[in-house]
Coordinates of C-alpha atoms in Angstrom, one line a residue:
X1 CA 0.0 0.0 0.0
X2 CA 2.5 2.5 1.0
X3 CA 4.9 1.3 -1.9
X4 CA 1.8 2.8 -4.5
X5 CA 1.4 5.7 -2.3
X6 CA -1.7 4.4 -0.7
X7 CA -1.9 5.6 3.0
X8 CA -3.3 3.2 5.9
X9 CA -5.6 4.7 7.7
X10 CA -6.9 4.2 10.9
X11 CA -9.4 1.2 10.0
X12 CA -6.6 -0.5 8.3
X13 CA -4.2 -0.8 11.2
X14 CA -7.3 -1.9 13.4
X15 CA -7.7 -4.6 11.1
X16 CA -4.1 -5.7 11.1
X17 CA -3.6 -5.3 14.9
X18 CA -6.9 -7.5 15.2
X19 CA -5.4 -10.2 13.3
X20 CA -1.6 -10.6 14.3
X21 CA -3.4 -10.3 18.1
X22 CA -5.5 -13.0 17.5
X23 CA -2.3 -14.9 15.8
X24 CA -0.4 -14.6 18.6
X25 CA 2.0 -11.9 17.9
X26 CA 1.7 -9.6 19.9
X27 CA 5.2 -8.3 19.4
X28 CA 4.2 -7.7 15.7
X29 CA 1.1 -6.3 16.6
X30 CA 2.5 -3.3 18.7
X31 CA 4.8 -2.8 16.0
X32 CA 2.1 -2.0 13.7
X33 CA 0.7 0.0 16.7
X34 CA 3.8 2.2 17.5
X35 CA 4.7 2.6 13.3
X36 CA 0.9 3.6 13.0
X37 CA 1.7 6.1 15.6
X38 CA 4.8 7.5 13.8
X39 CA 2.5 7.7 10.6
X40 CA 0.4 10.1 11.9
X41 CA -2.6 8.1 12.8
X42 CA -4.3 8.4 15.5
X43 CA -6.2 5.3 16.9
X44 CA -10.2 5.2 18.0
X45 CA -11.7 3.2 20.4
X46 CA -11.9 0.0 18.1
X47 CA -8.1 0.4 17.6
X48 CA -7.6 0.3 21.7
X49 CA -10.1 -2.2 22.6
X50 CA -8.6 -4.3 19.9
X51 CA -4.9 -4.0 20.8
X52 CA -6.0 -4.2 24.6
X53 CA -7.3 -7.3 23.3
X54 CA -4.0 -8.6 21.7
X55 CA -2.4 -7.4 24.8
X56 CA -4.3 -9.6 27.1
X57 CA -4.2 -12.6 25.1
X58 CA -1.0 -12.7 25.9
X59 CA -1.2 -11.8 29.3
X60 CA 0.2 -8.6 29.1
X61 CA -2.1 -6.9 31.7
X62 CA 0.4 -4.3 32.8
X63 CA 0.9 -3.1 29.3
X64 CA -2.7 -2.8 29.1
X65 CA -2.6 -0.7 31.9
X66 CA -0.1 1.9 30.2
X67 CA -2.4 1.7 27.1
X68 CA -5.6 2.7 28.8
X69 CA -3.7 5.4 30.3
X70 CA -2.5 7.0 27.3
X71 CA -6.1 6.3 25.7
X72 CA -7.0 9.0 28.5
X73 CA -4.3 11.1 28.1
X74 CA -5.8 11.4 24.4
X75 CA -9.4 11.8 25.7
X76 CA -11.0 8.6 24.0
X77 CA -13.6 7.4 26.6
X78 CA -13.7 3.9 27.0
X79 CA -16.6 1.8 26.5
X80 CA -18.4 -1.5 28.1
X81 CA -16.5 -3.4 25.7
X82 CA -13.4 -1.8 27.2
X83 CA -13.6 -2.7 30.2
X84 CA -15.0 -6.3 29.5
X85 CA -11.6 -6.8 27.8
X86 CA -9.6 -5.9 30.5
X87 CA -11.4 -7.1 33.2
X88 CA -11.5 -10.6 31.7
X89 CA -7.9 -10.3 30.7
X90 CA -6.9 -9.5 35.0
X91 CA -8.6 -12.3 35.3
X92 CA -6.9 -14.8 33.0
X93 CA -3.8 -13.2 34.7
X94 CA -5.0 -14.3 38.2
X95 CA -5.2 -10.7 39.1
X96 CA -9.0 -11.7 40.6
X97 CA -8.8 -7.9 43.0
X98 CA -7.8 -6.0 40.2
X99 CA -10.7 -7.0 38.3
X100 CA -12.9 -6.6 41.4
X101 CA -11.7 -3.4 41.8
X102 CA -11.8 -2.1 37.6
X103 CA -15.4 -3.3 37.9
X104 CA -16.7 -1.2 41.2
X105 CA -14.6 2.0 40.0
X106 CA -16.6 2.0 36.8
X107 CA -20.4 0.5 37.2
X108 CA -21.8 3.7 38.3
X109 CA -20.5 5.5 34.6
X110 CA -23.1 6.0 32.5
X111 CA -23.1 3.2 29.3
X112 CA -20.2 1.4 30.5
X113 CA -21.4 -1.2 32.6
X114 CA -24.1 -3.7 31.0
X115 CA -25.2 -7.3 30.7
X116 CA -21.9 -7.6 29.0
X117 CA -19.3 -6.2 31.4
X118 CA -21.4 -8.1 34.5
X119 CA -22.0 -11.4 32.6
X120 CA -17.8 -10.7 32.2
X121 CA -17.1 -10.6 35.9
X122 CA -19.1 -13.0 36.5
X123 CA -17.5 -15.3 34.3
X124 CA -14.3 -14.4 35.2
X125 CA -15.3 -14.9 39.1
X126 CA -16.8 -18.6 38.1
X127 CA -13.4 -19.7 36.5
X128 CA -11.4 -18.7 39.3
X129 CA -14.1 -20.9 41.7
X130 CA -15.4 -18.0 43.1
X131 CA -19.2 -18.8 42.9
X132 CA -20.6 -17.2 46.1
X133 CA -19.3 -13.9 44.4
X134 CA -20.3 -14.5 41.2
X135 CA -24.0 -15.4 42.6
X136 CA -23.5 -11.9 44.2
X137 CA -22.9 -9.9 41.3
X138 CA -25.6 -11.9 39.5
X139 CA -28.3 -10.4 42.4
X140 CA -26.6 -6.7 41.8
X141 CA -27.2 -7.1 37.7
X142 CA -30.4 -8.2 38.0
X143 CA -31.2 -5.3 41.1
X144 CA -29.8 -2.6 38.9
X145 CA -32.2 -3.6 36.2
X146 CA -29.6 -5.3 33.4
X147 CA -31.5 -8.7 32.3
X148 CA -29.6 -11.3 32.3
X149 CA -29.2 -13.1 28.8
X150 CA -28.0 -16.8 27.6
X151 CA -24.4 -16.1 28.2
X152 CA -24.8 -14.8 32.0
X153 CA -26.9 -17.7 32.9
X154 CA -24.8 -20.5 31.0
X155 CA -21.5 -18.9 32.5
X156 CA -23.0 -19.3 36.3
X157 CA -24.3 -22.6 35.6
X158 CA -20.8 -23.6 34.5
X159 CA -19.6 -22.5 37.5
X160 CA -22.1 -23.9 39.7
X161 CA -21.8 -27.3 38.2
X162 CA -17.8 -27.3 38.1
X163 CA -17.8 -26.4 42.2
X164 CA -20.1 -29.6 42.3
X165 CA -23.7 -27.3 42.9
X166 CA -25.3 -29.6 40.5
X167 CA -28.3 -28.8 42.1
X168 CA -28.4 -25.2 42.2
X169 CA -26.9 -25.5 38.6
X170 CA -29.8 -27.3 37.5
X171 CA -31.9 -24.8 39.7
X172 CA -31.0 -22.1 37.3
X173 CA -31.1 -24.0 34.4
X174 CA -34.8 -24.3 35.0
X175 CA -35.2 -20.7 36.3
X176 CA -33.7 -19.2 32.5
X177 CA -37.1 -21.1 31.3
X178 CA -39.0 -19.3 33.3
X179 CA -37.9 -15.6 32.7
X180 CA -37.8 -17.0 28.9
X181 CA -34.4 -16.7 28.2
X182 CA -34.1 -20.0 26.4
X183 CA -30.8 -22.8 26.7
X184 CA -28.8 -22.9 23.8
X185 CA -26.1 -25.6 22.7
X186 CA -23.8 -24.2 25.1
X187 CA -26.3 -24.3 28.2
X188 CA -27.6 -28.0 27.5
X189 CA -23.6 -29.3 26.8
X190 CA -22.8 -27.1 30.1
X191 CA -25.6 -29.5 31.8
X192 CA -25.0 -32.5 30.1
X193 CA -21.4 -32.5 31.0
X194 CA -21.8 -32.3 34.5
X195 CA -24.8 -34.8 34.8
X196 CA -22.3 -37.4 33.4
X197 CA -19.5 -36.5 35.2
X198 CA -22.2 -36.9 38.1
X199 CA -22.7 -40.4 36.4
X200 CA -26.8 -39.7 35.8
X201 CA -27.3 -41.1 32.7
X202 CA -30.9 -40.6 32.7
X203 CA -30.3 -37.1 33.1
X204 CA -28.1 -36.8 30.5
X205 CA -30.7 -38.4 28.1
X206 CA -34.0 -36.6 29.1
X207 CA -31.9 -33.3 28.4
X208 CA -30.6 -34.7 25.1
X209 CA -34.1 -35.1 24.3
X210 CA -35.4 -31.9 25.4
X211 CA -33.0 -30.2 23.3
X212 CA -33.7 -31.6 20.4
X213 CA -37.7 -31.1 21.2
X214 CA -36.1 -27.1 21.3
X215 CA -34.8 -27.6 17.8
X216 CA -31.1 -28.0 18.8
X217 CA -29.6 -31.2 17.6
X218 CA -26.5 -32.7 19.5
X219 CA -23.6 -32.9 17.0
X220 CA -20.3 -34.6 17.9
X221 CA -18.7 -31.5 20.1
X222 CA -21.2 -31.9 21.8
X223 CA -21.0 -36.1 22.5
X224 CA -17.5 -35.7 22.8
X225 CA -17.9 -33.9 26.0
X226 CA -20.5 -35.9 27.4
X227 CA -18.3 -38.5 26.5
X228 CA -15.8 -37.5 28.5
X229 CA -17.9 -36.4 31.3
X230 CA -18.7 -40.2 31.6
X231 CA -15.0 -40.8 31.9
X232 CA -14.5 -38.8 34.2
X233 CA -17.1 -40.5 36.1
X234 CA -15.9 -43.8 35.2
X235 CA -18.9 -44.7 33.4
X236 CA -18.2 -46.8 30.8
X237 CA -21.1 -48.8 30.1
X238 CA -23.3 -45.2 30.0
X239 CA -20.4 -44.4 27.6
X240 CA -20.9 -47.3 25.2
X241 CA -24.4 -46.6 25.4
X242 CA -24.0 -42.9 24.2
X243 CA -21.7 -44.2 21.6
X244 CA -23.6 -47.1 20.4
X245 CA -27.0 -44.2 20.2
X246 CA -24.2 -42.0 17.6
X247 CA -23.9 -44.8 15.3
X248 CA -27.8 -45.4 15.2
X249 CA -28.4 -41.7 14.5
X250 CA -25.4 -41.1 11.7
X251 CA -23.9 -38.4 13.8
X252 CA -21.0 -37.4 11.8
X253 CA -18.1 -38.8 13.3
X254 CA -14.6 -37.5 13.9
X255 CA -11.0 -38.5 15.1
X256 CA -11.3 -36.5 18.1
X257 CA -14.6 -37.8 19.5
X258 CA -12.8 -41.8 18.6
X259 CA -9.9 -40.3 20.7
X260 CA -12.1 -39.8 23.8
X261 CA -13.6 -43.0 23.1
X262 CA -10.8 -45.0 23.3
X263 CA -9.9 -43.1 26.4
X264 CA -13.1 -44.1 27.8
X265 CA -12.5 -47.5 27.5
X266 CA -9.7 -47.9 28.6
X267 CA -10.1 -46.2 31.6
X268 CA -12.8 -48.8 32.0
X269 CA -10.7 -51.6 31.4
X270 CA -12.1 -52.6 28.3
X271 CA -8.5 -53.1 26.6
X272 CA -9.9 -55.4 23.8
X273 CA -12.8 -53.3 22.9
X274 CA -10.4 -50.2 23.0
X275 CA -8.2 -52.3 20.6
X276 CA -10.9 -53.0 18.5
X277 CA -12.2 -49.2 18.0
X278 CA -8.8 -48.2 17.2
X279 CA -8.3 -50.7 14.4
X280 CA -11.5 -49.8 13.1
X281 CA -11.2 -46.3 13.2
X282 CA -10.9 -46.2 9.5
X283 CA -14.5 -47.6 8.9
X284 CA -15.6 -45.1 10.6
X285 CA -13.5 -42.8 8.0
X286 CA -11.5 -41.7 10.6
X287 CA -7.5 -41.6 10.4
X288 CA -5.6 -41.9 14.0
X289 CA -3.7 -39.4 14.9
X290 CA -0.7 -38.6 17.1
X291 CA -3.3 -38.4 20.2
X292 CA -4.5 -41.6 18.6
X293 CA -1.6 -43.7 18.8
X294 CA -0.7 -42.0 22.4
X295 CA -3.9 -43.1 24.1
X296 CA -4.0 -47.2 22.3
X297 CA -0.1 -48.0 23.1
X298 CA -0.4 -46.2 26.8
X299 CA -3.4 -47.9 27.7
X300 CA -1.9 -51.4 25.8
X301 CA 1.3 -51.2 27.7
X302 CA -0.8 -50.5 30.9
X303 CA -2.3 -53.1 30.3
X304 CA 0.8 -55.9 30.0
X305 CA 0.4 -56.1 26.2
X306 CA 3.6 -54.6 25.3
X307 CA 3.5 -56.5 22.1
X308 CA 0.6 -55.1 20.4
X309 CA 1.9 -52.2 21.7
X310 CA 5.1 -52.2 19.6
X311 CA 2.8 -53.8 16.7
X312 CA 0.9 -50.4 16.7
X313 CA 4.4 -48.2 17.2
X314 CA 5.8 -49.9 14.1
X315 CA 2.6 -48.7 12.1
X316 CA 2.5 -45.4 13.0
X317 CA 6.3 -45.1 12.4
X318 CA 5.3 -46.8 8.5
X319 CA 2.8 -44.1 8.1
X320 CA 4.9 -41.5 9.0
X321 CA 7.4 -42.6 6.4
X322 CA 4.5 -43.0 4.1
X323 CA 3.3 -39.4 4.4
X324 CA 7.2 -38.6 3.9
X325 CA 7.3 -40.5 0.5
X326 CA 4.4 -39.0 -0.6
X327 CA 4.9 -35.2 0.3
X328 CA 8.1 -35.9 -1.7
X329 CA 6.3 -37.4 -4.7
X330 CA 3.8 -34.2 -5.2

């Protein structure tokens, strides 16, 4: 652009910020920041929130800090999503009081604190197992007249569930019903989860079927984690179950959801049938991968059978010099 004479302007660097940010390179991405500031251009609030973004991705809080500061100094004001940014960035960088203490400095300003900054806090209380707190915050949204939407309520039953409240998570998953705010995938795979890491498998089906009845139809992100919720809960005949209803209803299959599979077997002790599902993963037009082949000869050698083990070891190590001769040939 600049080679042709074509300036960058202020929606340009934005963009680019946005992008190497949500890449990863954050050093790149404050290049482009400081060159955009020798260039003349001044940023707008899209430009901060997006390299506050970048900046807490990375976990770069205290830069963040010095950015909001000289977005000040220039007299931008921030905005809710602002302040949603960093506060959920303090809190990825288990800075739990300075988040607390960004959100009671600003929920009194005028367009600035919403549903969004409080379903944030509350988010980022539930992650760092603060759920009394989070509950709290919930009662002050809802007292200072902000409605709580899909996100808020999925976010607390998440945390509710994860501190073992199935109950109360549940509680609240019927309560969104009744103030009409309707579950969506993320709510029913948030309550599905925990059911089968609770080991209720009727549970876990009357809510599969109630979702669908809502029009939302289980895919395999969505087995996978139940999947594993039934691992974790050492439930490997509900597993097979679940597993055995995916095939029935030609849900799409992938290497992933196999991968938890096999996990779940052999966790259970069900070395041959794990062997079995690994050797067939191809039928199901899956092909194993390196989290494939980790989980089979782990569980194998576990297991005392150290010679399918190496059987399994040797193939991989074939197809890796397959994929070799091949990449060569094109």
């Amino acid at each position: 652009m600049k080679a042709q004479g074509i300036h960058p302007n202020v929606h340009t660097y934005s963009v680019l910020v946005d992008v190497l940010g949500k890449n990863g390179l954050v050093t790149e991405a404050y290049e482009v920041w400081k060159e955009m500031r020798h260039d003349g251009v001044t940023p707008n609030l899209i430009t901060y929130n997006t390299m506050f973004d970048a900046l807490g991705r990375a976990g770069y809080v205290d830069a963040a800090t010095l950015v909001l500061e000289e977005m000040t100094a220039e007299n931008i004001s921030p905005d809710m999503y602002t302040f949603s940014i960093l506060i959920r960035n303090l809190g990825k960088a288990r800075k739990l009081a300075g988040a607390k203490a960004l959100f009671e400095k600003v929920m009194d300003k005028m367009g600035v604190v919403n549903v969004v900054t409080y379903t944030t806090m509350i988010t980022v209380l539930c992650k760092a197992g603060e759920i009394d707190e989070a509950h709290e915050y919930f009662r002050k949204m809802i007292s200072a007249g902000h409605v709580p939407n899909v996100v808020t309520f999925t976010a607390l039953i998440s945390g509710l569930c994860t501190a073992g409240m199935l109950d109360k998570g549940y509680a609240l998953f019927q309560a969104m019903k009744d103030v009409e705010c309707s579950p969506n995938f993320a709510t029913y795979r948030t309550m599905a989860r925990a059911y089968a890491e609770a080991g209720i498998e009727d549970r876990v089906n009357m809510l599969i079927s109630e979702m669908r009845a809502s029009g939302i139809e289980p895919d395999r992100f969505f087995y996978s984690s139940v999947l594993a919720g039934y691992k974790k809960s050492c439930k490997t005949d509900a597993a097979c179950n679940l597993f055995e209803r995916i095939r029935v209803e030609a849900i799409e299959i992938d290497t992933p959801l196999l991968n938890t599979m096999l996990g779940v077997l052999l966790g259970g002790g069900r070395t041959d049938d794990a062997y079995n599902c690994f050797q067939e993963m191809n039928r199901f037009g899956c092909t194993p991968d390196q989290q494939s082949y980790n989980i089979i000869c782990y569980g194998l050698r576990n297991a005392g059978r150290l010679n399918d083990a190496h059987v399994i070891e040797e193939k991989r190590k074939l197809d890796i010099v397959k994929g070799w001769r091949h990449s060569s040939t094109l």
